[in-house]
Short mmCIF file of C-alpha atoms and ligand atoms in Angstrom, two decimals:
data_model
loop_
_atom_site.label_atom_id
_atom_site.label_comp_id
_atom_site.label_asym_id
_atom_site.label_seq_id
_atom_site.Cartn_x
_atom_site.Cartn_y
_atom_site.Cartn_z
CA MET A 12 -57.45 -32.26 20.63
CA THR A 13 -54.90 -34.62 22.16
CA ASP A 14 -52.52 -36.48 19.94
CA ILE A 15 -52.23 -39.94 21.48
CA HIS A 16 -49.16 -40.81 19.47
CA ALA A 17 -47.31 -37.66 20.57
CA ASP A 18 -48.37 -38.11 24.21
CA ILE A 19 -47.03 -41.66 24.31
CA GLU A 20 -43.77 -40.61 22.71
CA ALA A 21 -43.37 -37.72 25.16
CA ILE A 22 -43.71 -40.13 28.11
CA ARG A 23 -41.26 -42.56 26.53
CA ARG A 24 -38.71 -39.76 26.04
CA GLU A 25 -39.19 -38.50 29.58
CA GLN A 26 -38.84 -42.02 31.09
CA GLY A 27 -35.79 -42.91 28.97
CA SER A 28 -34.02 -46.11 30.05
CA ARG A 29 -36.32 -46.45 33.11
CA LEU A 30 -39.03 -47.74 30.75
CA LEU A 31 -39.03 -50.68 28.34
CA VAL A 32 -41.96 -51.22 25.95
CA LEU A 33 -42.09 -54.69 24.41
CA GLY A 34 -44.27 -55.42 21.37
CA HIS A 35 -45.19 -58.83 20.01
CA HIS A 36 -45.17 -59.28 16.23
CA TYR A 37 -48.97 -59.78 16.23
CA GLN A 38 -49.63 -56.26 17.56
CA SER A 39 -50.99 -53.55 15.25
CA PRO A 40 -48.56 -51.11 13.57
CA ALA A 41 -50.07 -48.28 15.68
CA VAL A 42 -48.89 -50.05 18.86
CA LEU A 43 -45.60 -51.36 17.48
CA ARG A 44 -44.37 -47.88 16.56
CA HIS A 45 -44.03 -47.26 20.31
CA ALA A 46 -42.12 -50.45 21.11
CA ASP A 47 -38.45 -50.46 22.08
CA VAL A 48 -38.23 -54.11 21.04
CA ILE A 49 -40.45 -55.99 18.57
CA GLY A 50 -40.14 -59.75 18.63
CA ASP A 51 -41.61 -63.19 19.12
CA SER A 52 -42.08 -64.76 22.55
CA LEU A 53 -38.46 -65.91 22.80
CA GLU A 54 -36.92 -62.60 21.72
CA LEU A 55 -39.15 -60.64 24.10
CA ALA A 56 -38.45 -63.01 27.02
CA ARG A 57 -34.72 -62.49 26.40
CA SER A 58 -35.16 -58.70 26.25
CA ALA A 59 -37.08 -58.68 29.53
CA ALA A 60 -34.43 -60.86 31.20
CA ALA A 61 -31.62 -58.55 30.03
CA SER A 62 -33.39 -55.30 30.92
CA THR A 63 -32.64 -53.07 33.88
CA ALA A 64 -35.69 -50.83 33.31
CA GLY A 65 -37.80 -50.24 36.40
CA ARG A 66 -41.04 -50.50 34.43
CA ILE A 67 -41.73 -52.91 31.57
CA VAL A 68 -44.90 -52.55 29.51
CA PHE A 69 -45.80 -55.70 27.62
CA CYS A 70 -47.92 -55.28 24.49
CA GLY A 71 -48.93 -58.88 23.92
CA VAL A 72 -50.96 -61.44 25.84
CA HIS A 73 -51.02 -62.36 29.52
CA PHE A 74 -48.64 -65.36 29.60
CA MET A 75 -45.95 -63.23 27.92
CA ALA A 76 -46.19 -60.53 30.60
CA GLU A 77 -46.06 -63.26 33.28
CA SER A 78 -42.83 -64.57 31.74
CA ALA A 79 -41.38 -61.05 31.76
CA ASP A 80 -42.27 -60.72 35.46
CA ILE A 81 -40.75 -64.13 36.25
CA LEU A 82 -37.48 -63.27 34.48
CA THR A 83 -37.01 -59.82 36.04
CA THR A 84 -36.11 -58.73 39.57
CA PRO A 85 -38.79 -58.00 42.19
CA ASP A 86 -38.18 -54.24 41.93
CA GLN A 87 -38.91 -54.25 38.19
CA LEU A 88 -42.65 -53.85 37.62
CA VAL A 89 -44.43 -55.38 34.63
CA TYR A 90 -47.61 -53.86 33.20
CA MET A 91 -50.01 -54.67 30.38
CA PRO A 92 -52.16 -52.03 28.63
CA GLU A 93 -55.03 -54.55 28.76
CA THR A 94 -54.75 -57.39 31.28
CA GLY A 95 -57.81 -59.08 29.78
CA ALA A 96 -55.71 -60.02 26.75
CA GLY A 97 -55.36 -63.75 27.43
CA CYS A 98 -54.46 -66.68 25.22
CA PRO A 99 -57.18 -69.32 24.71
CA MET A 100 -54.55 -71.97 24.05
CA ALA A 101 -52.76 -71.28 27.34
CA GLU A 102 -56.12 -71.51 29.13
CA MET A 103 -56.66 -75.04 27.77
CA ALA A 104 -54.16 -76.38 30.34
CA ASP A 105 -54.63 -75.47 33.99
CA ASP A 106 -52.20 -76.66 36.64
CA TYR A 107 -54.79 -78.83 38.40
CA GLN A 108 -55.52 -80.82 35.24
CA VAL A 109 -51.83 -81.02 34.41
CA GLU A 110 -50.92 -82.42 37.86
CA LYS A 111 -53.69 -85.00 37.46
CA ALA A 112 -52.34 -86.05 34.08
CA TRP A 113 -48.81 -86.27 35.51
CA ARG A 114 -50.00 -88.58 38.31
CA PHE A 115 -51.66 -90.82 35.72
CA LEU A 116 -48.65 -90.92 33.38
CA GLN A 117 -45.92 -91.52 35.97
CA PRO A 118 -46.58 -95.19 36.77
CA HIS A 119 -46.66 -96.16 33.09
CA GLY A 120 -43.98 -96.50 30.46
CA GLY A 121 -40.77 -95.08 31.86
CA SER A 122 -39.61 -91.68 32.86
CA PHE A 123 -41.34 -88.57 31.55
CA LEU A 124 -39.90 -85.08 31.22
CA PRO A 125 -42.30 -82.12 30.91
CA VAL A 126 -41.74 -79.59 28.13
CA VAL A 127 -44.10 -76.63 28.14
CA TYR A 128 -44.66 -74.19 25.33
CA VAL A 129 -44.21 -70.63 26.60
CA ASN A 130 -47.88 -70.15 25.69
CA SER A 131 -48.88 -71.46 29.11
CA SER A 132 -49.68 -70.04 32.53
CA ALA A 133 -47.03 -69.33 35.17
CA ARG A 134 -48.49 -72.17 37.28
CA VAL A 135 -48.06 -74.67 34.45
CA LYS A 136 -44.48 -73.45 33.98
CA ALA A 137 -43.95 -73.90 37.72
CA PHE A 138 -45.17 -77.53 37.42
CA CYS A 139 -42.62 -78.00 34.64
CA GLY A 140 -39.81 -76.38 36.61
CA ARG A 141 -40.29 -78.47 39.76
CA ASN A 142 -40.30 -81.65 37.66
CA GLY A 143 -36.98 -80.85 35.95
CA GLY A 144 -38.47 -79.81 32.59
CA SER A 145 -37.94 -76.89 30.23
CA ALA A 146 -40.03 -74.32 28.44
CA CYS A 147 -39.81 -73.97 24.66
CA THR A 148 -41.04 -71.66 21.94
CA SER A 149 -42.04 -72.53 18.40
CA SER A 150 -38.47 -71.54 17.38
CA ASN A 151 -36.71 -74.04 19.60
CA ALA A 152 -39.27 -76.79 20.37
CA ALA A 153 -37.42 -79.48 18.38
CA LYS A 154 -34.14 -78.57 20.10
CA VAL A 155 -35.74 -78.86 23.56
CA PHE A 156 -37.32 -82.21 22.58
CA GLN A 157 -33.85 -83.44 21.55
CA TRP A 158 -32.45 -82.36 24.92
CA GLY A 159 -35.10 -84.46 26.68
CA LEU A 160 -34.83 -87.48 24.37
CA ALA A 161 -31.03 -87.48 24.76
CA GLN A 162 -31.63 -88.16 28.48
CA ASN A 163 -33.70 -91.24 27.51
CA ARG A 164 -36.80 -89.51 28.77
CA LYS A 165 -40.25 -89.51 27.22
CA ILE A 166 -41.59 -86.03 26.52
CA PHE A 167 -44.84 -84.78 28.08
CA PHE A 168 -45.55 -81.71 25.97
CA LEU A 169 -48.23 -79.08 26.54
CA PRO A 170 -50.45 -77.34 25.73
CA ASP A 171 -50.41 -77.24 21.87
CA ILE A 172 -51.30 -80.48 20.10
CA HIS A 173 -50.04 -79.18 16.77
CA LEU A 174 -46.67 -77.73 17.79
CA GLY A 175 -46.05 -80.92 19.78
CA THR A 176 -47.01 -83.24 16.93
CA ASN A 177 -45.15 -81.24 14.27
CA SER A 178 -41.97 -80.91 16.36
CA ALA A 179 -41.93 -84.65 17.10
CA HIS A 180 -42.50 -85.42 13.40
CA ASP A 181 -39.61 -83.08 12.45
CA LEU A 182 -37.35 -85.24 14.62
CA GLY A 183 -38.44 -88.40 12.78
CA ILE A 184 -40.68 -89.76 15.54
CA PRO A 185 -43.38 -91.92 13.88
CA ASP A 186 -47.01 -90.90 14.29
CA ASP A 187 -47.89 -94.02 16.31
CA ARG A 188 -45.35 -92.92 18.98
CA ILE A 189 -46.93 -89.46 19.25
CA VAL A 190 -49.88 -89.95 21.61
CA ILE A 191 -52.53 -87.29 22.25
CA TYR A 192 -53.69 -86.58 25.81
CA ASP A 193 -57.28 -85.32 25.48
CA TYR A 194 -57.65 -83.24 28.66
CA ARG A 195 -61.46 -83.32 28.40
CA GLN A 196 -61.53 -87.09 29.00
CA PRO A 197 -60.67 -89.14 32.12
CA ASN A 198 -56.97 -90.08 31.98
CA GLY A 199 -56.72 -88.17 28.72
CA GLY A 200 -58.66 -90.94 26.97
CA LEU A 201 -55.52 -93.12 27.19
CA THR A 202 -54.90 -96.70 28.25
CA PRO A 203 -51.68 -97.79 29.98
CA ALA A 204 -50.67 -99.42 26.67
CA ASP A 205 -51.03 -96.07 24.85
CA VAL A 206 -48.73 -94.43 27.42
CA GLU A 207 -46.19 -97.24 27.21
CA ARG A 208 -45.85 -97.04 23.41
CA ALA A 209 -45.49 -93.22 23.42
CA THR A 210 -42.23 -91.40 22.82
CA VAL A 211 -44.07 -88.10 23.15
CA ILE A 212 -47.38 -87.41 24.90
CA VAL A 213 -48.99 -84.26 23.54
CA TRP A 214 -51.67 -82.26 25.39
CA GLY A 215 -54.77 -81.61 23.27
CA GLY A 216 -54.85 -77.77 23.34
CA PHE A 217 -54.75 -75.62 20.21
CA CYS A 218 -54.58 -72.05 18.92
CA PRO A 219 -57.90 -71.02 17.35
CA ILE A 220 -56.05 -68.66 15.01
CA HIS A 221 -53.69 -71.25 13.52
CA VAL A 222 -56.18 -74.10 13.21
CA ALA A 223 -58.00 -71.89 10.69
CA PHE A 224 -55.53 -73.04 8.01
CA THR A 225 -56.73 -76.05 6.00
CA VAL A 226 -55.67 -78.50 3.33
CA ASP A 227 -58.39 -77.14 1.01
CA GLN A 228 -56.92 -73.62 1.21
CA VAL A 229 -53.49 -74.99 0.27
CA ARG A 230 -54.97 -76.92 -2.68
CA GLU A 231 -56.80 -73.85 -3.89
CA ILE A 232 -53.64 -71.66 -3.75
CA ARG A 233 -51.65 -74.36 -5.54
CA SER A 234 -54.20 -74.52 -8.37
CA ARG A 235 -54.51 -70.74 -8.78
CA TRP A 236 -50.88 -69.70 -8.12
CA PRO A 237 -48.75 -72.76 -9.03
CA ALA A 238 -45.47 -70.83 -8.73
CA ALA A 239 -46.23 -69.41 -5.28
CA LYS A 240 -44.61 -70.71 -2.11
CA ILE A 241 -46.59 -71.44 1.06
CA ILE A 242 -45.21 -71.26 4.60
CA VAL A 243 -47.22 -71.86 7.79
CA HIS A 244 -46.66 -71.63 11.54
CA PRO A 245 -46.24 -75.02 13.32
CA GLU A 246 -49.32 -74.33 15.48
CA SER A 247 -51.17 -75.31 12.27
CA PRO A 248 -52.55 -78.86 11.84
CA LYS A 249 -50.05 -81.51 10.70
CA GLU A 250 -52.08 -82.24 7.54
CA VAL A 251 -51.36 -78.66 6.43
CA VAL A 252 -47.76 -78.49 7.68
CA ARG A 253 -46.83 -81.63 5.77
CA ILE A 254 -47.98 -80.43 2.34
CA VAL A 255 -46.70 -76.83 2.30
CA ASP A 256 -43.26 -75.65 1.19
CA ALA A 257 -42.03 -74.67 4.65
CA HIS A 258 -43.09 -74.26 8.25
CA GLY A 259 -41.55 -72.22 11.01
CA SER A 260 -41.97 -69.95 14.00
CA THR A 261 -42.68 -66.25 13.61
CA ALA A 262 -38.93 -65.49 13.53
CA GLN A 263 -38.38 -68.26 10.97
CA ILE A 264 -41.25 -66.99 8.79
CA ILE A 265 -39.69 -63.50 8.82
CA LYS A 266 -36.31 -64.97 7.84
CA TYR A 267 -37.94 -67.01 5.03
CA VAL A 268 -39.47 -63.81 3.65
CA GLN A 269 -36.19 -61.88 3.95
CA GLN A 270 -34.32 -64.59 2.04
CA ALA A 271 -36.91 -65.06 -0.73
CA PRO A 272 -35.75 -64.12 -4.25
CA ASP A 273 -37.11 -60.83 -5.61
CA GLY A 274 -40.40 -61.26 -7.47
CA SER A 275 -41.56 -64.23 -5.34
CA THR A 276 -45.16 -64.72 -4.31
CA ILE A 277 -45.54 -66.24 -0.84
CA PHE A 278 -48.72 -67.22 1.00
CA ILE A 279 -48.29 -67.15 4.77
CA GLY A 280 -50.35 -69.10 7.29
CA THR A 281 -50.03 -67.18 10.53
CA GLU A 282 -51.69 -64.31 12.38
CA SER A 283 -52.80 -61.68 9.87
CA GLN A 284 -51.32 -58.56 11.52
CA LEU A 285 -47.86 -59.98 10.94
CA VAL A 286 -48.68 -60.94 7.33
CA LYS A 287 -50.03 -57.45 6.63
CA ARG A 288 -46.93 -55.80 8.10
CA LEU A 289 -44.52 -58.06 6.18
CA ALA A 290 -46.48 -57.40 2.97
CA ALA A 291 -46.23 -53.63 3.46
CA GLU A 292 -42.51 -53.75 4.34
CA ASN A 293 -41.67 -55.90 1.30
CA GLN A 294 -44.11 -54.51 -1.28
CA ASP A 295 -41.32 -53.34 -3.63
CA ARG A 296 -39.78 -56.80 -3.82
CA LEU A 297 -42.32 -59.52 -3.01
CA THR A 298 -46.01 -60.36 -3.15
CA LEU A 299 -47.04 -61.61 0.30
CA LYS A 300 -50.57 -62.76 1.03
CA PRO A 301 -52.35 -64.50 3.90
CA LEU A 302 -53.13 -68.18 3.29
CA HIS A 303 -56.40 -67.21 4.96
CA ALA A 304 -57.20 -64.07 7.02
CA SER A 305 -56.95 -65.03 10.71
CA PHE A 306 -56.60 -62.30 13.36
CA CYS A 307 -55.98 -62.90 17.07
CA PRO A 308 -58.68 -60.90 18.91
CA ASN A 309 -56.69 -61.02 22.16
CA MET A 310 -53.62 -59.45 20.60
CA ALA A 311 -55.95 -56.76 19.21
CA LYS A 312 -57.09 -55.77 22.73
CA THR A 313 -53.97 -53.60 23.12
CA ASN A 314 -54.26 -50.23 21.40
CA GLU A 315 -52.82 -46.73 21.66
CA PRO A 316 -55.48 -45.38 24.09
CA ASN A 317 -54.92 -48.17 26.65
CA LEU A 318 -51.15 -47.96 26.15
CA LEU A 319 -51.27 -44.24 26.90
CA ARG A 320 -53.48 -44.83 29.95
CA VAL A 321 -51.04 -47.28 31.49
CA LEU A 322 -48.01 -45.07 30.76
CA ARG A 323 -49.70 -42.01 32.25
CA ASP A 324 -51.46 -43.48 35.31
CA TRP A 325 -49.63 -46.77 36.08
CA PRO A 326 -52.83 -48.33 37.54
CA ASP A 327 -52.27 -51.25 39.92
CA ARG A 328 -54.90 -53.26 38.09
CA ASN A 329 -52.67 -53.26 35.00
CA ARG A 330 -49.74 -54.84 36.82
CA VAL A 331 -48.89 -58.47 36.17
CA SER A 332 -47.30 -59.97 39.23
CA VAL A 333 -46.63 -63.69 39.65
CA PRO A 334 -46.56 -64.92 43.30
CA SER A 335 -42.95 -65.45 44.37
CA ASN A 336 -43.29 -69.20 45.10
CA VAL A 337 -44.78 -69.81 41.64
CA ALA A 338 -42.24 -67.50 39.99
CA ALA A 339 -39.25 -69.33 41.51
CA GLU A 340 -40.29 -72.70 40.04
CA ALA A 341 -41.42 -71.19 36.73
CA ARG A 342 -38.12 -69.33 36.41
CA SER A 343 -36.14 -72.57 36.46
CA CYS A 344 -38.17 -73.88 33.51
CA LEU A 345 -37.69 -70.65 31.51
CA GLU A 346 -34.00 -70.39 32.39
CA ARG A 347 -33.41 -73.98 31.25
CA MET A 348 -34.82 -72.98 27.85
CA LEU A 349 -32.73 -69.79 27.66
CA ALA A 350 -29.61 -71.78 28.55
CA LEU A 351 -30.34 -74.30 25.76
S1 SF4 B 8 -52.38 -66.25 18.17
FE1 SF4 B 8 -53.06 -68.12 19.20
S2 SF4 B 8 -51.40 -68.71 20.57
FE2 SF4 B 8 -51.06 -66.55 19.98
S3 SF4 B 8 -52.07 -65.38 21.61
FE3 SF4 B 8 -53.58 -65.60 19.96
S4 SF4 B 8 -54.71 -67.46 20.56
FE4 SF4 B 8 -52.83 -67.48 21.79
#
């Protein structure tokens, strides 16, 4: 009988520094035990950019592997164990729709600067790069917004309605200046007056995993566990974000847990694999529970058998390769973020 775990480890040992395995926090523990680096989108993008490994295997979703390919040299090859692991939020903004929106927004209400969440396709990042904008993650979205606003530019943010709205709110921008572009409607459902009054235009995409958190769940936790703290990811709806104790990116949630006093009970509103792992790692000190169980099925598409298959056979169909013209423009948008 083959031992998948041992086979993967044997290949990793044999490949040494020629191989880099990156694992997103939402991956299962069985996959993460084979990762050289575990991190959120920003940490993994930085690791890819700094790596000299000839082969990078990305255990995450498609846009993350695209970013790794964009940030590495042409002779470094990026693979995914399962290339069908996409991100529904990223797919809610395609470059054709985004260009159309940009053409509509430009004549109205001053100068816009695009800011794209890293959870977007390489083509959408390329749109952002050629229009002078920057990428952001949930860790640094507010900082990137500030960079744009300091240039007296209006922000055109995509694709996540909630991260965009919550980041703008964190900077003190009133709700009536945060205008939603509904990509399913002509001109986003906006009038020229809507565009003119906006400080931030936010694309109407969302993460199905993080919109599962509701005000009713928070009320229920508060009534049953009055001493417990609640923290959620900013891809959650603003109604939830504004009534909980804290909100933050994956890295910020981990830091919140690490800094919590011994004996605390914390309910966490983010992808459940991460909550389960944090609960196991901190079981001697803290009680950590999901605000509501919400697993990302796309993150779950990577497993040990398909990781072993890619490490053993290196099939072409598992490569993620962004066309060079798209990569050049997308790189400028990612590098602007990394420089910030
Ligand atoms: S958790 Fe949400 S944003 Fe992250 S990959 Fe899954 S669907 Fe996309």
